[in-house]
Amino acid sequence: MKTIDGGVTAPQGFKAASCAANIKYENREDMALIYSEDVCKVAGTFTRNVVKAAPVIWDRNIVNNNIGVQAIVVNSGIANACTGDEGISMCIKTAQAASSALHIPYEGVLVASTGVIGMQIPMDKIKNGINDMVPKLSYDNDAAHGAAQAIMTTDTIPKEAAVSVEIGGKEVVIGGMSKGSGMIHPNMCTMLAFVSSDVNISEEMLKKALSIVVEDTYNMISVDGDTSTNDTCLLLANGRAGNDIIDSEGPDFDAFTEALFEVNRTLAKMMAGDGEGANALFEVKVVGADNVANAKTLAKSVVTSSLTKAAIYGHDANWGRILCALGYAGVDFDPENVDLYFESKAGKLQIVSKGVSTGYSEEEATKILSEDAVTAICDMHMGDAKATAWGCDLTHEYVSINADYRS
Amino acid sequence: MKTIDGGVTAPQGFKAASCAANIKYENREDMALIYSEDVCKVAGTFTRNVVKAAPVIWDRNIVNNNIGVQAIVVNSGIANACTGDEGISMCIKTAQAASSALHIPYEGVLVASTGVIGMQIPMDKIKNGINDMVPKLSYDNDAAHGAAQAIMTTDTIPKEAAVSVEIGGKEVVIGGMSKGSGMIHPNMCTMLAFVSSDVNISEEMLKKALSIVVEDTYNMISVDGDTSTNDTCLLLANGRAGNDIIDSEGPDFDAFTEALFEVNRTLAKMMAGDGEGANALFEVKVVGADNVANAKTLAKSVVTSSLTKAAIYGHDANWGRILCALGYAGVDFDPENVDLYFESKAGKLQIVSKGVSTGYSEEEATKILSEDAVTAICDMHMGDAKATAWGCDLTHEYVSINADYRS
């Protein structure tokens, strides 16, 4: 497996385009289109929020009924959530507009939206946007990059990743893009992610691979504990790589899953590090837990703690808040067995030994915590299970963005 | 029942004192002492955090073993949490110092601490503080007020409440004080609260009353989702009111519980409104839920949502975030049946009807949300159950305080 340049157009047969549809933002692109020449198999995971945005309802139906897919239409600015029957009708009309422009069945058009909740989508702008994008569809990396930029809301950087892996003697490529900065919390994806591949794989195995990967990537990131109404991760596979079809578990499935994990972990970490207002990516590794479920729960509890996140912002080795967050996670452990370390490019330092301070140098700790990616390692000394969660620091800028998001 | 002036010294037989022991803060008092001439019955509720501060372990033992209590020693500045065996030893030494100075058994001395986690208590300062306070013990409201001020950490106002209620022809008084501003989240008290009463009541009924009251007061407030290591609520009763002993449920028990609820609700709301950096008390009322447990879960989910809290700070009627927070609470409901209102001194406005916007006036909504106490009312239209949770807005100041708490 090797990392390659590009995003959703990196695999064979996938095109992308973007445009400025003036849905909410001015002077920037706010619509993206992904198109596959071939009918794709599709897998998807969606928000577990009871309040589901209309596009989530639309897409879930397509994914659950194994309907072949050829296009994804995405807009930023308006989430099309809490929009009632009119919201669903907007999804149908969007799919129909893409269907007309691309000459494909409308049941094969996925739709995704992100932005403000409760406003209706302006259908005329969406239609104009689709008609604008179709002639611009391109295999270029630049087209994928434009699409990754167009789906951003409060994101500050576009998020793309691509890898190439040999499966059964053929080169298989996986490319992806995602967005997500606020309302990011591990409970399914809590963001939008679109991943394409030219792998030849059965529907069942495609869905299985995505489920495995989502659990350890998107479901392990948190910006603010708010699980969005729109969370969607869609994975399309068109089979162009020409590998023998992957229709059961085995080395080929493992190689594909590993490559898929790499793309999605990269996108997930980029989202955490680009959390609203974030100055730093905050990684929490729990090791020595009694089982993986507990390791995940503990890691998520620390990465979600507002007090811990504010301390990371202040470059303050306030380890008591980390022990406190482990303590309220709902997992039983002996505090007097816990070791704690901070690590970054600037070094690694043990802060806590058997539940009490090591008498470490505050100066050295602050130096380690002043990098733009910092890791807390919690060794529970109970077993061999481990998990990693990703989040970010809690900053003044987070409050500014969210006290003022709609205006 | 009527509200009266004063705090922990309002009931007969209770004295208080405070002093500057220079434990961590300079130029302010940071120790408090509550003393009862009579041996008291005691009830207590404590943090459910796996990481329990040493004073929690000490006090829980006294409460569970029905040991009569005559004094509570409190310090602010250092939490005595994550301090290992040395931390427990500090509790014993504190109790012994109070025992010597007050000539009472050391097993009857409760201890409470709040402040930074992980530092050891300076025992010499604690001893000097106790010796300083004992001669100053007084029945005056001023002494109670000084104690309420001395236990503050990042609190900006002292928190006291007292009521008087007639039970069996006798006047029974309940007085209390509390502190809590950060690490406030509903899972037991998440703060320190000390409540005194001259009621004559059995140990069993005293504990029962406190359990009932804590569930709907302290367990329904949240500042930041972080459940502290030190959360403690202690209730002392010395029997001086002379009412016939309350040793079973009935009208007397109900009258006492109602009065106890009033004192503790007042203290809980004061804590929520004085959340770290808070500009406003944020009250969330869920009505029309299918059962009380679900009503509580929904109310807590909204009051805890960082995005909703930031919107309240921005006086922004961002109702989509409230529906979103209801949606990820883990309770099943039909979003298309939900009505939502905002209310404050400035008026009441319906924002959402059957899951979609009413087309309300943003200007009017902002006016309502600009008060220093605002309420969101969520009508689920499923049944008759209701619950109220209290929190606060999320401000720049919260981040400033917590990025910089230890320095």
Short mmCIF file of N, CA, C and O in Angstrom, two decimals, chain A residues 138-198:
data_model
loop_
_atom_site.label_atom_id
_atom_site.label_comp_id
_atom_site.label_asym_id
_atom_site.label_seq_id
_atom_site.Cartn_x
_atom_site.Cartn_y
_atom_site.Cartn_z
N SER A 138 -14.54 16.23 -14.42
CA SER A 138 -13.18 15.94 -14.89
C SER A 138 -12.51 14.89 -13.99
O SER A 138 -12.82 14.76 -12.82
N TYR A 139 -11.57 14.12 -14.61
CA TYR A 139 -10.78 13.14 -13.86
C TYR A 139 -9.63 13.78 -13.07
O TYR A 139 -8.95 13.10 -12.32
N ASP A 140 -9.37 15.05 -13.30
CA ASP A 140 -8.18 15.69 -12.71
C ASP A 140 -8.23 15.73 -11.19
O ASP A 140 -9.29 15.85 -10.59
N ASN A 141 -7.04 15.71 -10.62
CA ASN A 141 -6.93 15.94 -9.17
C ASN A 141 -7.50 17.30 -8.80
O ASN A 141 -8.08 17.45 -7.72
N ASP A 142 -7.32 18.26 -9.69
CA ASP A 142 -7.83 19.61 -9.40
C ASP A 142 -9.34 19.62 -9.24
O ASP A 142 -9.88 20.35 -8.40
N ALA A 143 -10.02 18.81 -10.04
CA ALA A 143 -11.49 18.74 -9.93
C ALA A 143 -11.89 18.16 -8.57
O ALA A 143 -12.82 18.64 -7.91
N ALA A 144 -11.17 17.11 -8.15
CA ALA A 144 -11.44 16.51 -6.84
C ALA A 144 -11.16 17.52 -5.73
O ALA A 144 -11.91 17.63 -4.76
N HIS A 145 -10.09 18.26 -5.91
CA HIS A 145 -9.70 19.24 -4.91
C HIS A 145 -10.75 20.35 -4.80
O HIS A 145 -11.10 20.79 -3.69
N GLY A 146 -11.26 20.78 -5.97
CA GLY A 146 -12.32 21.79 -5.97
C GLY A 146 -13.55 21.28 -5.23
O GLY A 146 -14.19 22.02 -4.46
N ALA A 147 -13.89 20.02 -5.45
CA ALA A 147 -15.05 19.43 -4.77
C ALA A 147 -14.82 19.39 -3.26
O ALA A 147 -15.72 19.70 -2.46
N ALA A 148 -13.61 19.02 -2.85
CA ALA A 148 -13.30 18.94 -1.41
C ALA A 148 -13.40 20.32 -0.76
O ALA A 148 -13.78 20.44 0.41
N GLN A 149 -13.07 21.36 -1.54
CA GLN A 149 -13.18 22.73 -1.00
C GLN A 149 -14.64 23.19 -0.94
O GLN A 149 -15.04 23.87 -0.01
N ALA A 150 -15.41 22.78 -1.94
CA ALA A 150 -16.79 23.26 -2.04
C ALA A 150 -17.69 22.72 -0.92
O ALA A 150 -18.68 23.35 -0.56
N ILE A 151 -17.35 21.56 -0.35
CA ILE A 151 -18.21 20.98 0.68
C ILE A 151 -17.87 21.48 2.08
O ILE A 151 -18.52 21.11 3.06
N MET A 152 -16.86 22.34 2.20
CA MET A 152 -16.47 22.87 3.51
C MET A 152 -17.53 23.81 4.09
O MET A 152 -18.21 24.51 3.35
N THR A 153 -17.68 23.80 5.42
CA THR A 153 -18.49 24.84 6.08
C THR A 153 -17.54 25.68 6.92
O THR A 153 -16.92 26.60 6.41
N THR A 154 -17.41 25.35 8.22
CA THR A 154 -16.44 26.07 9.04
C THR A 154 -15.06 25.44 8.98
O THR A 154 -14.15 25.87 9.68
N ASP A 155 -14.90 24.41 8.15
CA ASP A 155 -13.57 23.82 7.94
C ASP A 155 -12.61 24.92 7.46
O ASP A 155 -13.01 25.82 6.73
N THR A 156 -11.35 24.79 7.85
CA THR A 156 -10.37 25.76 7.35
C THR A 156 -9.49 25.17 6.26
O THR A 156 -8.82 25.90 5.54
N ILE A 157 -9.45 23.83 6.16
CA ILE A 157 -8.67 23.19 5.09
C ILE A 157 -9.51 22.09 4.44
O ILE A 157 -10.29 21.42 5.12
N PRO A 158 -9.34 21.90 3.11
CA PRO A 158 -10.00 20.76 2.47
C PRO A 158 -9.33 19.47 2.92
O PRO A 158 -8.15 19.48 3.29
N LYS A 159 -10.09 18.38 2.90
CA LYS A 159 -9.60 17.11 3.44
C LYS A 159 -9.70 16.03 2.37
O LYS A 159 -10.79 15.64 1.98
N GLU A 160 -8.54 15.58 1.90
CA GLU A 160 -8.49 14.55 0.87
C GLU A 160 -7.42 13.52 1.21
O GLU A 160 -6.45 13.84 1.89
N ALA A 161 -7.61 12.31 0.72
CA ALA A 161 -6.61 11.26 0.89
C ALA A 161 -6.79 10.24 -0.20
O ALA A 161 -7.91 10.03 -0.69
N ALA A 162 -5.70 9.59 -0.60
CA ALA A 162 -5.80 8.51 -1.59
C ALA A 162 -4.64 7.53 -1.38
O ALA A 162 -3.55 7.94 -0.99
N VAL A 163 -4.94 6.26 -1.59
CA VAL A 163 -3.90 5.24 -1.52
C VAL A 163 -4.05 4.28 -2.70
O VAL A 163 -5.13 4.16 -3.29
N SER A 164 -2.97 3.60 -2.98
CA SER A 164 -2.97 2.56 -4.01
C SER A 164 -2.49 1.28 -3.35
O SER A 164 -1.58 1.30 -2.52
N VAL A 165 -3.13 0.16 -3.71
CA VAL A 165 -2.77 -1.11 -3.07
C VAL A 165 -2.89 -2.21 -4.11
O VAL A 165 -3.77 -2.17 -4.98
N GLU A 166 -1.99 -3.19 -4.09
CA GLU A 166 -2.07 -4.30 -5.04
C GLU A 166 -2.96 -5.39 -4.47
O GLU A 166 -2.74 -5.87 -3.35
N ILE A 167 -3.99 -5.77 -5.23
CA ILE A 167 -4.89 -6.84 -4.79
C ILE A 167 -5.03 -7.83 -5.95
O ILE A 167 -5.46 -7.46 -7.04
N GLY A 168 -4.65 -9.07 -5.70
CA GLY A 168 -4.72 -10.09 -6.75
C GLY A 168 -3.98 -9.68 -8.00
O GLY A 168 -4.46 -9.91 -9.12
N GLY A 169 -2.83 -9.04 -7.84
CA GLY A 169 -2.01 -8.65 -8.98
C GLY A 169 -2.47 -7.39 -9.70
O GLY A 169 -1.87 -7.00 -10.70
N LYS A 170 -3.52 -6.78 -9.25
CA LYS A 170 -4.03 -5.56 -9.88
C LYS A 170 -3.85 -4.37 -8.94
O LYS A 170 -3.94 -4.53 -7.71
N GLU A 171 -3.66 -3.19 -9.51
CA GLU A 171 -3.58 -1.99 -8.68
C GLU A 171 -5.00 -1.49 -8.39
O GLU A 171 -5.76 -1.19 -9.31
N VAL A 172 -5.32 -1.44 -7.12
CA VAL A 172 -6.61 -0.91 -6.69
C VAL A 172 -6.37 0.44 -6.02
O VAL A 172 -5.45 0.58 -5.21
N VAL A 173 -7.18 1.43 -6.39
CA VAL A 173 -7.01 2.77 -5.82
C VAL A 173 -8.24 3.13 -5.00
O VAL A 173 -9.38 2.81 -5.37
N ILE A 174 -8.01 3.78 -3.88
CA ILE A 174 -9.09 4.31 -3.05
C ILE A 174 -8.83 5.79 -2.85
O ILE A 174 -7.71 6.18 -2.49
N GLY A 175 -9.83 6.63 -3.09
CA GLY A 175 -9.67 8.08 -2.87
C GLY A 175 -10.84 8.59 -2.07
O GLY A 175 -11.93 8.03 -2.12
N GLY A 176 -10.62 9.65 -1.32
CA GLY A 176 -11.73 10.15 -0.52
C GLY A 176 -11.60 11.62 -0.20
O GLY A 176 -10.53 12.23 -0.32
N MET A 177 -12.75 12.19 0.17
CA MET A 177 -12.74 13.55 0.70
C MET A 177 -13.74 13.61 1.83
O MET A 177 -14.66 12.80 1.91
N SER A 178 -13.56 14.55 2.73
CA SER A 178 -14.52 14.70 3.82
C SER A 178 -14.58 16.14 4.25
O SER A 178 -13.75 16.96 3.86
N LYS A 179 -15.62 16.46 5.01
CA LYS A 179 -15.71 17.77 5.65
C LYS A 179 -16.26 17.55 7.06
O LYS A 179 -16.95 16.56 7.33
N GLY A 180 -15.95 18.46 7.93
CA GLY A 180 -16.46 18.32 9.28
C GLY A 180 -15.59 19.11 10.22
O GLY A 180 -14.38 18.97 10.22
N SER A 181 -16.21 19.97 11.01
CA SER A 181 -15.44 20.84 11.88
C SER A 181 -16.20 21.06 13.19
O SER A 181 -15.64 21.02 14.25
N GLY A 182 -17.51 21.28 13.10
CA GLY A 182 -18.36 21.36 14.29
C GLY A 182 -19.38 20.24 14.27
O GLY A 182 -19.51 19.54 13.27
N MET A 183 -20.14 20.08 15.38
CA MET A 183 -21.06 18.95 15.52
C MET A 183 -20.36 17.63 15.23
O MET A 183 -20.87 16.75 14.55
N ILE A 184 -19.14 17.52 15.76
CA ILE A 184 -18.33 16.33 15.51
C ILE A 184 -18.23 15.54 16.80
O ILE A 184 -17.64 16.00 17.77
N HIS A 185 -18.80 14.37 16.81
CA HIS A 185 -18.73 13.53 18.00
C HIS A 185 -18.92 12.08 17.60
O HIS A 185 -19.75 11.77 16.78
N PRO A 186 -18.16 11.20 18.23
CA PRO A 186 -18.20 9.81 17.77
C PRO A 186 -19.54 9.13 18.00
O PRO A 186 -19.86 8.73 19.09
N ASN A 187 -20.32 9.05 17.01
CA ASN A 187 -21.56 8.27 17.05
C ASN A 187 -21.96 8.16 15.59
O ASN A 187 -22.79 8.89 15.11
N MET A 188 -21.29 7.23 14.92
CA MET A 188 -21.26 7.22 13.46
C MET A 188 -20.41 8.42 13.05
O MET A 188 -19.69 8.98 13.84
N CYS A 189 -20.50 8.86 11.86
CA CYS A 189 -19.46 9.70 11.26
C CYS A 189 -19.44 11.15 11.77
O CYS A 189 -18.37 11.71 11.94
N THR A 190 -20.62 11.73 11.99
CA THR A 190 -20.68 13.13 12.41
C THR A 190 -20.01 14.09 11.43
O THR A 190 -19.40 15.05 11.84
N MET A 191 -20.16 13.79 10.17
CA MET A 191 -19.56 14.62 9.14
C MET A 191 -19.98 14.08 7.78
O MET A 191 -20.76 13.13 7.71
N LEU A 192 -19.51 14.65 6.71
CA LEU A 192 -19.69 14.05 5.39
C LEU A 192 -18.36 13.49 4.91
O LEU A 192 -17.34 14.17 5.01
N ALA A 193 -18.39 12.26 4.43
CA ALA A 193 -17.20 11.68 3.80
C ALA A 193 -17.64 10.92 2.56
O ALA A 193 -18.65 10.22 2.59
N PHE A 194 -16.90 11.11 1.49
CA PHE A 194 -17.20 10.44 0.22
C PHE A 194 -15.94 9.73 -0.23
O PHE A 194 -14.90 10.37 -0.40
N VAL A 195 -16.04 8.41 -0.38
CA VAL A 195 -14.86 7.62 -0.72
C VAL A 195 -15.18 6.81 -1.98
O VAL A 195 -16.26 6.21 -2.08
N SER A 196 -14.26 6.83 -2.90
CA SER A 196 -14.45 6.11 -4.16
C SER A 196 -13.35 5.08 -4.32
O SER A 196 -12.25 5.25 -3.79
N SER A 197 -13.66 4.01 -5.04
CA SER A 197 -12.62 3.02 -5.33
C SER A 197 -12.95 2.29 -6.62
O SER A 197 -14.12 2.13 -6.97
N ASP A 198 -11.90 1.85 -7.30
CA ASP A 198 -12.11 1.05 -8.51
C ASP A 198 -12.04 -0.44 -8.20
O ASP A 198 -11.99 -1.27 -9.10
#
